[in-house]
Amino acid sequence: MYAVQRPSRSEFVPIRLHRYHVRLWGDASSTLPPLVLVHGWMDVAASWQFMVDTLSPAFFAGRLIIAPDWRGFGRSTGPACDHYTFADYLGDLEWLLDHYAGERPVDLVGHSMGGNIAMMYAGTRPQRIRRLVNLEGFGMPATQPSQAPRRYARWLGELKALHRGEQALKTYDDLAGVAARLMKTNRRLTQAKADWLAHKWSEDRALPDGAARRAILGDAAHRIINPQLFRVDEMLALYAAITAPVLMTEGSDDSLGTWWQGKFTLQEFHERLNAVPQVRRVVLPDCGHMLHHDQPEALARLVEDFLDTP
C-alpha cells in the first residue's frame, strides 16, 4: 500500500449547522498564507495526500495546509439533505476561512467541482484570496431560459426517486472492490494508491439484511441535478471580479471533451477564461482529470512556483 510521508491530523469544525471534517498538515502558528485545498465531486480531502507528500521541504516548512471534506462527503456530517447547491459551498468556505485564517488572505487550490467553487468564491470575496490554482474546474455547458421548465421537472422527478431509494450509490464487497472501481475510473492510478484511497473513500456499512458492504463516503443526494440553470453571464461576472492571479491547470487528456461530447468544449471554456484579469493556463503532460493523483510531483512543483513567484 502507498506509504504516507506526511500524515495529516484531523479536526472537526462547526460550520453552518454541519460538523466539518478537516485534514491539516504543517504549522498552525505559521505567518505564511494558509494553503487551502478543496476537492472535487465524489472525492474526499485525503485525495490531496499524494501532492502534499511531494511538496518540497522548503515550501512545506512552516506552512499550514487545510483540506476539508465538503458537506455530504467524507467524514463531514450535518442535517439530512436531499440536494446540494454551489451557494452552500461558498458559505461553507467562508466559515472555514473565518475559522482558520481570520483576516489573512489564503492561497486556494481547487480541483474539479472544488475549482469551480474556488473561482466563484474568488470573485465574490476577492480580498480573501492571494493566489488561486484551478485544477480542471471547468464549469458547465451554457443553458437557455427556455430549458428551465424541463430542468425543474427533472429535478422534482429525481428528488422523488431519491426518496424512494432509487438513487443509492453502489456498494462493494470489500476494499479490493473499491480499489478496482477507482482504478477503472482512472487508468493511471496505481494499485498501491488505489488501495490506500479505498480506505479513505469508503467505510463498512451494514445493509438492512445484516450483510456488511463497503459504501462510498458520499451522499447519494449529490446525484440530484441542480434545479437552477448554469448561467454563463453570471459566471463571467464572477471571473471578472477576481483580483488574485489565477493558474488554470489542465490534464493532457481532454476530459471535458470526453464528458460532454461536443456540448461543451475546451475552446469554449478558454474563451470564458478571457474574463479573468490575471490568468495563466498550463497543460500538465501525461495525466487526466485527477492531476493530483496522476502527476503529484509535477503538480507540486507547478503549484509551488506559482505561489512563491513575486
Tab-separated table of C-alpha atoms in Angstrom:
chain	number	residue	atom	x	y	z
A	1	MET	CA	0.000	0.000	0.000
A	2	TYR	CA	1.043	3.605	-0.552
A	3	ALA	CA	3.402	4.838	2.195
A	4	VAL	CA	2.326	8.254	3.502
A	5	GLN	CA	5.247	10.621	4.014
A	6	ARG	CA	3.442	13.434	5.826
A	7	PRO	CA	0.495	12.166	7.871
A	8	SER	CA	-2.406	14.565	8.289
A	9	ARG	CA	-4.214	15.308	11.520
A	10	SER	CA	-7.991	15.572	11.698
A	11	GLU	CA	-10.190	18.218	13.248
A	12	PHE	CA	-13.946	18.646	13.330
A	13	VAL	CA	-15.196	22.208	12.956
A	14	PRO	CA	-18.774	23.528	13.316
A	15	ILE	CA	-19.704	25.178	10.023
A	16	ARG	CA	-23.272	26.282	9.254
A	17	LEU	CA	-25.079	23.511	11.169
A	18	HIS	CA	-22.585	20.943	9.842
A	19	ARG	CA	-19.726	19.170	11.559
A	20	TYR	CA	-16.959	19.571	9.027
A	21	HIS	CA	-14.066	17.136	8.919
A	22	VAL	CA	-10.835	18.941	8.068
A	23	ARG	CA	-7.405	17.448	7.392
A	24	LEU	CA	-4.441	19.573	8.404
A	25	TRP	CA	-0.735	19.448	7.673
A	26	GLY	CA	2.027	21.726	8.866
A	27	ASP	CA	2.293	24.571	11.336
A	28	ALA	CA	-0.905	26.160	12.649
A	29	SER	CA	1.086	29.122	14.056
A	30	SER	CA	2.657	29.991	10.703
A	31	THR	CA	2.544	33.580	9.477
A	32	LEU	CA	2.666	32.405	5.852
A	33	PRO	CA	-0.597	32.434	3.866
A	34	PRO	CA	-2.500	29.227	4.631
A	35	LEU	CA	-2.788	26.830	1.700
A	36	VAL	CA	-6.394	25.645	1.313
A	37	LEU	CA	-7.079	22.556	-0.826
A	38	VAL	CA	-10.686	21.844	-1.841
A	39	HIS	CA	-11.602	18.560	-3.502
A	40	GLY	CA	-13.990	17.692	-6.306
A	41	TRP	CA	-17.287	15.865	-6.656
A	42	MET	CA	-17.413	12.382	-5.095
A	43	ASP	CA	-13.958	12.844	-3.625
A	44	VAL	CA	-12.525	13.471	-0.154
A	45	ALA	CA	-9.862	15.654	1.466
A	46	ALA	CA	-7.458	12.710	1.758
A	47	SER	CA	-7.213	12.785	-2.033
A	48	TRP	CA	-4.617	15.569	-1.664
A	49	GLN	CA	-2.189	13.351	0.265
A	50	PHE	CA	-0.085	12.389	-2.766
A	51	MET	CA	0.559	16.027	-3.705
A	52	VAL	CA	1.234	17.090	-0.113
A	53	ASP	CA	3.802	14.291	0.189
A	54	THR	CA	5.727	15.635	-2.805
A	55	LEU	CA	5.844	19.300	-1.785
A	56	SER	CA	9.435	20.404	-1.280
A	57	PRO	CA	10.688	20.629	2.316
A	58	ALA	CA	11.370	24.345	1.888
A	59	PHE	CA	7.806	25.052	0.745
A	60	PHE	CA	6.183	22.766	3.305
A	61	ALA	CA	8.179	24.096	6.269
A	62	GLY	CA	6.256	26.451	8.489
A	63	ARG	CA	3.096	26.435	6.371
A	64	LEU	CA	-0.429	25.444	7.402
A	65	ILE	CA	-2.258	23.307	4.818
A	66	ILE	CA	-6.033	22.902	5.172
A	67	ALA	CA	-8.199	20.385	3.291
A	68	PRO	CA	-11.894	19.987	4.217
A	69	ASP	CA	-14.301	17.220	3.331
A	70	TRP	CA	-17.085	19.199	1.659
A	71	ARG	CA	-20.584	18.806	3.140
A	72	GLY	CA	-22.049	15.491	2.044
A	73	PHE	CA	-18.617	13.914	1.502
A	74	GLY	CA	-16.034	12.095	3.594
A	75	ARG	CA	-16.395	12.432	7.351
A	76	SER	CA	-18.284	15.730	7.327
A	77	THR	CA	-21.791	15.366	8.718
A	78	GLY	CA	-24.835	17.563	9.052
A	79	PRO	CA	-28.601	17.796	8.690
A	80	ALA	CA	-30.308	15.428	6.277
A	81	CYS	CA	-30.285	16.900	2.793
A	82	ASP	CA	-31.843	15.820	-0.490
A	83	HIS	CA	-29.910	18.139	-2.839
A	84	TYR	CA	-26.853	20.427	-2.850
A	85	THR	CA	-26.126	23.832	-4.385
A	86	PHE	CA	-22.963	25.804	-5.144
A	87	ALA	CA	-24.140	28.663	-2.924
A	88	ASP	CA	-23.933	26.382	0.120
A	89	TYR	CA	-20.332	25.532	-0.668
A	90	LEU	CA	-19.473	29.225	-0.917
A	91	GLY	CA	-20.983	29.745	2.528
A	92	ASP	CA	-19.079	26.786	3.939
A	93	LEU	CA	-15.794	28.065	2.530
A	94	GLU	CA	-16.426	31.483	4.052
A	95	TRP	CA	-16.901	29.929	7.503
A	96	LEU	CA	-13.864	27.686	7.032
A	97	LEU	CA	-11.610	30.656	6.217
A	98	ASP	CA	-13.036	32.623	9.140
A	99	HIS	CA	-12.053	29.766	11.429
A	100	TYR	CA	-8.546	29.056	10.152
A	101	ALA	CA	-7.340	32.259	8.523
A	102	GLY	CA	-9.245	35.131	10.077
A	103	GLU	CA	-8.494	38.248	8.036
A	104	ARG	CA	-5.426	36.761	6.333
A	105	PRO	CA	-5.679	36.122	2.583
A	106	VAL	CA	-5.114	32.479	1.642
A	107	ASP	CA	-3.734	30.544	-1.300
A	108	LEU	CA	-6.603	28.460	-2.674
A	109	VAL	CA	-6.298	25.306	-4.794
A	110	GLY	CA	-9.462	23.644	-6.080
A	111	HIS	CA	-9.965	20.503	-8.140
A	112	SER	CA	-12.933	19.963	-10.472
A	113	MET	CA	-16.062	20.967	-8.519
A	114	GLY	CA	-13.700	22.497	-5.971
A	115	GLY	CA	-12.065	24.501	-8.760
A	116	ASN	CA	-15.445	25.868	-9.798
A	117	ILE	CA	-16.226	26.823	-6.206
A	118	ALA	CA	-12.789	28.421	-5.820
A	119	MET	CA	-13.330	30.611	-8.907
A	120	MET	CA	-16.797	31.663	-7.734
A	121	TYR	CA	-15.562	32.437	-4.240
A	122	ALA	CA	-12.548	34.407	-5.503
A	123	GLY	CA	-14.912	36.617	-7.479
A	124	THR	CA	-17.241	37.015	-4.515
A	125	ARG	CA	-14.560	37.658	-1.877
A	126	PRO	CA	-11.526	38.801	-3.905
A	127	GLN	CA	-9.773	40.297	-0.887
A	128	ARG	CA	-9.576	36.876	0.805
A	129	ILE	CA	-7.636	35.100	-1.950
A	130	ARG	CA	-3.933	35.842	-2.523
A	131	ARG	CA	-3.444	33.306	-5.336
A	132	LEU	CA	-5.712	30.712	-6.909
A	133	VAL	CA	-4.957	27.419	-8.654
A	134	ASN	CA	-7.822	25.838	-10.580
A	135	LEU	CA	-7.319	22.166	-11.455
A	136	GLU	CA	-9.789	21.238	-14.191
A	137	GLY	CA	-12.668	23.241	-12.709
A	138	PHE	CA	-14.396	23.967	-16.000
A	139	GLY	CA	-17.929	24.824	-15.004
A	140	MET	CA	-20.911	23.621	-17.014
A	141	PRO	CA	-22.319	23.978	-20.522
A	142	ALA	CA	-24.234	27.150	-21.290
A	143	THR	CA	-28.001	26.999	-20.818
A	144	GLN	CA	-31.004	28.945	-22.099
A	145	PRO	CA	-34.004	30.198	-20.091
A	146	SER	CA	-36.268	28.011	-22.212
A	147	GLN	CA	-34.683	24.967	-20.542
A	148	ALA	CA	-35.999	25.953	-17.103
A	149	PRO	CA	-39.391	24.162	-17.148
A	150	ARG	CA	-37.882	20.834	-18.141
A	151	ARG	CA	-34.974	21.322	-15.733
A	152	TYR	CA	-37.220	21.904	-12.725
A	153	ALA	CA	-39.412	18.973	-13.758
A	154	ARG	CA	-36.370	16.713	-13.945
A	155	TRP	CA	-35.248	17.929	-10.514
A	156	LEU	CA	-38.629	17.087	-8.985
A	157	GLY	CA	-38.548	13.635	-10.549
A	158	GLU	CA	-35.043	12.917	-9.279
A	159	LEU	CA	-35.984	14.071	-5.771
A	160	LYS	CA	-38.849	11.588	-5.705
A	161	ALA	CA	-36.577	8.840	-6.992
A	162	LEU	CA	-34.072	9.633	-4.222
A	163	HIS	CA	-36.733	9.390	-1.534
A	164	ARG	CA	-37.849	6.060	-2.987
A	165	GLY	CA	-34.284	4.816	-2.605
A	166	GLU	CA	-33.661	4.636	-6.344
A	167	GLN	CA	-30.612	6.929	-6.372
A	168	ALA	CA	-28.492	4.963	-3.905
A	169	LEU	CA	-24.778	4.773	-4.620
A	170	LYS	CA	-23.272	1.430	-5.484
A	171	THR	CA	-21.729	-0.563	-2.642
A	172	TYR	CA	-18.820	-3.008	-2.866
A	173	ASP	CA	-17.980	-6.381	-1.365
A	174	ASP	CA	-14.707	-5.202	0.132
A	175	LEU	CA	-11.853	-2.730	-0.121
A	176	ALA	CA	-10.464	-4.548	-3.132
A	177	GLY	CA	-13.713	-3.838	-4.960
A	178	VAL	CA	-13.481	-0.138	-4.102
A	179	ALA	CA	-9.860	-0.006	-5.270
A	180	ALA	CA	-10.812	-1.703	-8.528
A	181	ARG	CA	-13.539	0.900	-9.034
A	182	LEU	CA	-11.043	3.727	-8.528
A	183	MET	CA	-8.606	2.177	-10.995
A	184	LYS	CA	-11.357	1.680	-13.557
A	185	THR	CA	-12.195	5.381	-13.371
A	186	ASN	CA	-8.541	6.432	-13.567
A	187	ARG	CA	-6.347	4.177	-15.671
A	188	ARG	CA	-3.169	5.844	-14.367
A	189	LEU	CA	-3.897	5.144	-10.704
A	190	THR	CA	-1.502	2.563	-9.284
A	191	GLN	CA	-2.656	-0.374	-7.201
A	192	ALA	CA	-0.825	0.972	-4.142
A	193	LYS	CA	-2.523	4.367	-4.356
A	194	ALA	CA	-5.903	2.801	-5.093
A	195	ASP	CA	-5.638	0.520	-2.052
A	196	TRP	CA	-4.786	3.492	0.163
A	197	LEU	CA	-7.535	5.705	-1.255
A	198	ALA	CA	-10.105	2.932	-0.874
A	199	HIS	CA	-9.712	3.183	2.922
A	200	LYS	CA	-10.322	6.955	2.846
A	201	TRP	CA	-13.041	6.945	0.199
A	202	SER	CA	-15.326	4.319	1.758
A	203	GLU	CA	-16.478	2.725	5.003
A	204	ASP	CA	-18.018	-0.537	6.189
A	205	ARG	CA	-21.783	-0.269	6.366
A	206	ALA	CA	-24.434	-2.779	7.389
A	207	LEU	CA	-27.268	-3.310	4.916
A	208	PRO	CA	-30.891	-3.872	6.021
A	209	ASP	CA	-30.410	-7.630	5.628
A	210	GLY	CA	-27.434	-7.521	8.015
A	211	ALA	CA	-24.788	-8.026	5.340
A	212	ALA	CA	-21.670	-5.840	5.527
A	213	ARG	CA	-20.728	-3.885	2.425
A	214	ARG	CA	-18.226	-1.166	1.612
A	215	ALA	CA	-20.023	2.136	0.964
A	216	ILE	CA	-18.650	5.277	-0.661
A	217	LEU	CA	-18.343	8.281	1.665
A	218	GLY	CA	-20.607	10.439	-0.437
A	219	ASP	CA	-24.267	11.374	-0.107
A	220	ALA	CA	-26.496	9.949	-2.846
A	221	ALA	CA	-28.234	13.335	-2.959
A	222	HIS	CA	-25.194	14.647	-4.839
A	223	ARG	CA	-26.572	12.807	-7.860
A	224	ILE	CA	-29.625	15.078	-7.973
A	225	ILE	CA	-29.437	17.647	-10.753
A	226	ASN	CA	-29.118	21.291	-9.744
A	227	PRO	CA	-32.574	22.807	-10.281
A	228	GLN	CA	-31.110	26.151	-11.348
A	229	LEU	CA	-29.655	26.674	-14.797
A	230	PHE	CA	-25.936	27.355	-15.198
A	231	ARG	CA	-25.837	30.990	-16.297
A	232	VAL	CA	-22.628	31.834	-18.128
A	233	ASP	CA	-23.144	35.603	-17.828
A	234	GLU	CA	-23.162	35.303	-14.021
A	235	MET	CA	-20.017	33.167	-14.069
A	236	LEU	CA	-18.228	35.653	-16.330
A	237	ALA	CA	-19.107	38.461	-13.916
A	238	LEU	CA	-17.580	36.443	-11.068
A	239	TYR	CA	-14.489	35.703	-13.158
A	240	ALA	CA	-14.071	39.397	-13.950
A	241	ALA	CA	-14.188	40.290	-10.239
A	242	ILE	CA	-11.232	38.035	-9.346
A	243	THR	CA	-8.205	40.101	-8.325
A	244	ALA	CA	-5.846	37.236	-7.464
A	245	PRO	CA	-3.502	35.776	-10.087
A	246	VAL	CA	-5.009	32.513	-11.348
A	247	LEU	CA	-3.198	29.400	-12.570
A	248	MET	CA	-5.538	27.299	-14.706
A	249	THR	CA	-4.134	23.779	-14.872
A	250	GLU	CA	-5.460	21.114	-17.224
A	251	GLY	CA	-4.520	17.490	-17.774
A	252	SER	CA	-3.223	16.484	-21.201
A	253	ASP	CA	-6.255	14.211	-21.679
A	254	ASP	CA	-9.247	16.262	-22.809
A	255	SER	CA	-11.591	15.168	-20.027
A	256	LEU	CA	-14.045	17.935	-20.899
A	257	GLY	CA	-14.450	16.593	-24.412
A	258	THR	CA	-14.930	13.073	-23.076
A	259	TRP	CA	-17.671	14.146	-20.667
A	260	TRP	CA	-19.712	16.441	-22.882
A	261	GLN	CA	-19.141	15.032	-26.370
A	262	GLY	CA	-19.094	18.433	-28.051
A	263	LYS	CA	-21.802	20.085	-25.918
A	264	PHE	CA	-19.108	21.992	-24.011
A	265	THR	CA	-15.544	22.244	-25.330
A	266	LEU	CA	-12.152	23.375	-24.080
A	267	GLN	CA	-12.211	26.173	-26.620
A	268	GLU	CA	-15.478	27.460	-25.148
A	269	PHE	CA	-14.063	27.288	-21.637
A	270	HIS	CA	-10.864	29.071	-22.687
A	271	GLU	CA	-12.999	31.876	-24.117
A	272	ARG	CA	-14.659	32.229	-20.712
A	273	LEU	CA	-11.226	32.472	-19.099
A	274	ASN	CA	-10.628	35.692	-21.025
A	275	ALA	CA	-12.818	37.374	-18.419
A	276	VAL	CA	-10.273	36.626	-15.657
A	277	PRO	CA	-7.965	39.672	-15.268
A	278	GLN	CA	-4.795	37.688	-14.437
A	279	VAL	CA	-4.723	34.101	-15.639
A	280	ARG	CA	-2.069	31.701	-16.888
A	281	ARG	CA	-3.044	28.379	-18.433
A	282	VAL	CA	-0.833	25.285	-18.170
A	283	VAL	CA	-1.338	21.764	-19.523
A	284	LEU	CA	0.240	19.043	-17.375
A	285	PRO	CA	1.569	16.181	-19.528
A	286	ASP	CA	0.578	12.533	-19.113
A	287	CYS	CA	-2.406	12.954	-16.852
A	288	GLY	CA	-6.163	13.018	-16.946
A	289	HIS	CA	-8.743	14.714	-14.756
A	290	MET	CA	-7.151	13.530	-11.486
A	291	LEU	CA	-3.941	15.541	-11.875
A	292	HIS	CA	-3.090	15.318	-8.170
A	293	HIS	CA	-3.161	11.506	-8.426
A	294	ASP	CA	-1.528	11.085	-11.827
A	295	GLN	CA	1.342	13.587	-11.556
A	296	PRO	CA	1.510	14.758	-7.927
A	297	GLU	CA	5.197	15.691	-8.018
A	298	ALA	CA	4.955	17.701	-11.240
A	299	LEU	CA	1.818	19.390	-9.936
A	300	ALA	CA	3.501	20.202	-6.617
A	301	ARG	CA	6.387	21.919	-8.434
A	302	LEU	CA	3.923	23.879	-10.566
A	303	VAL	CA	1.882	24.988	-7.564
A	304	GLU	CA	4.967	25.919	-5.538
A	305	ASP	CA	6.462	28.006	-8.333
A	306	PHE	CA	3.201	29.823	-8.893
A	307	LEU	CA	2.590	30.548	-5.218
A	308	ASP	CA	6.177	31.610	-4.489
A	309	THR	CA	6.741	33.826	-7.539
A	310	PRO	CA	6.705	37.502	-6.501
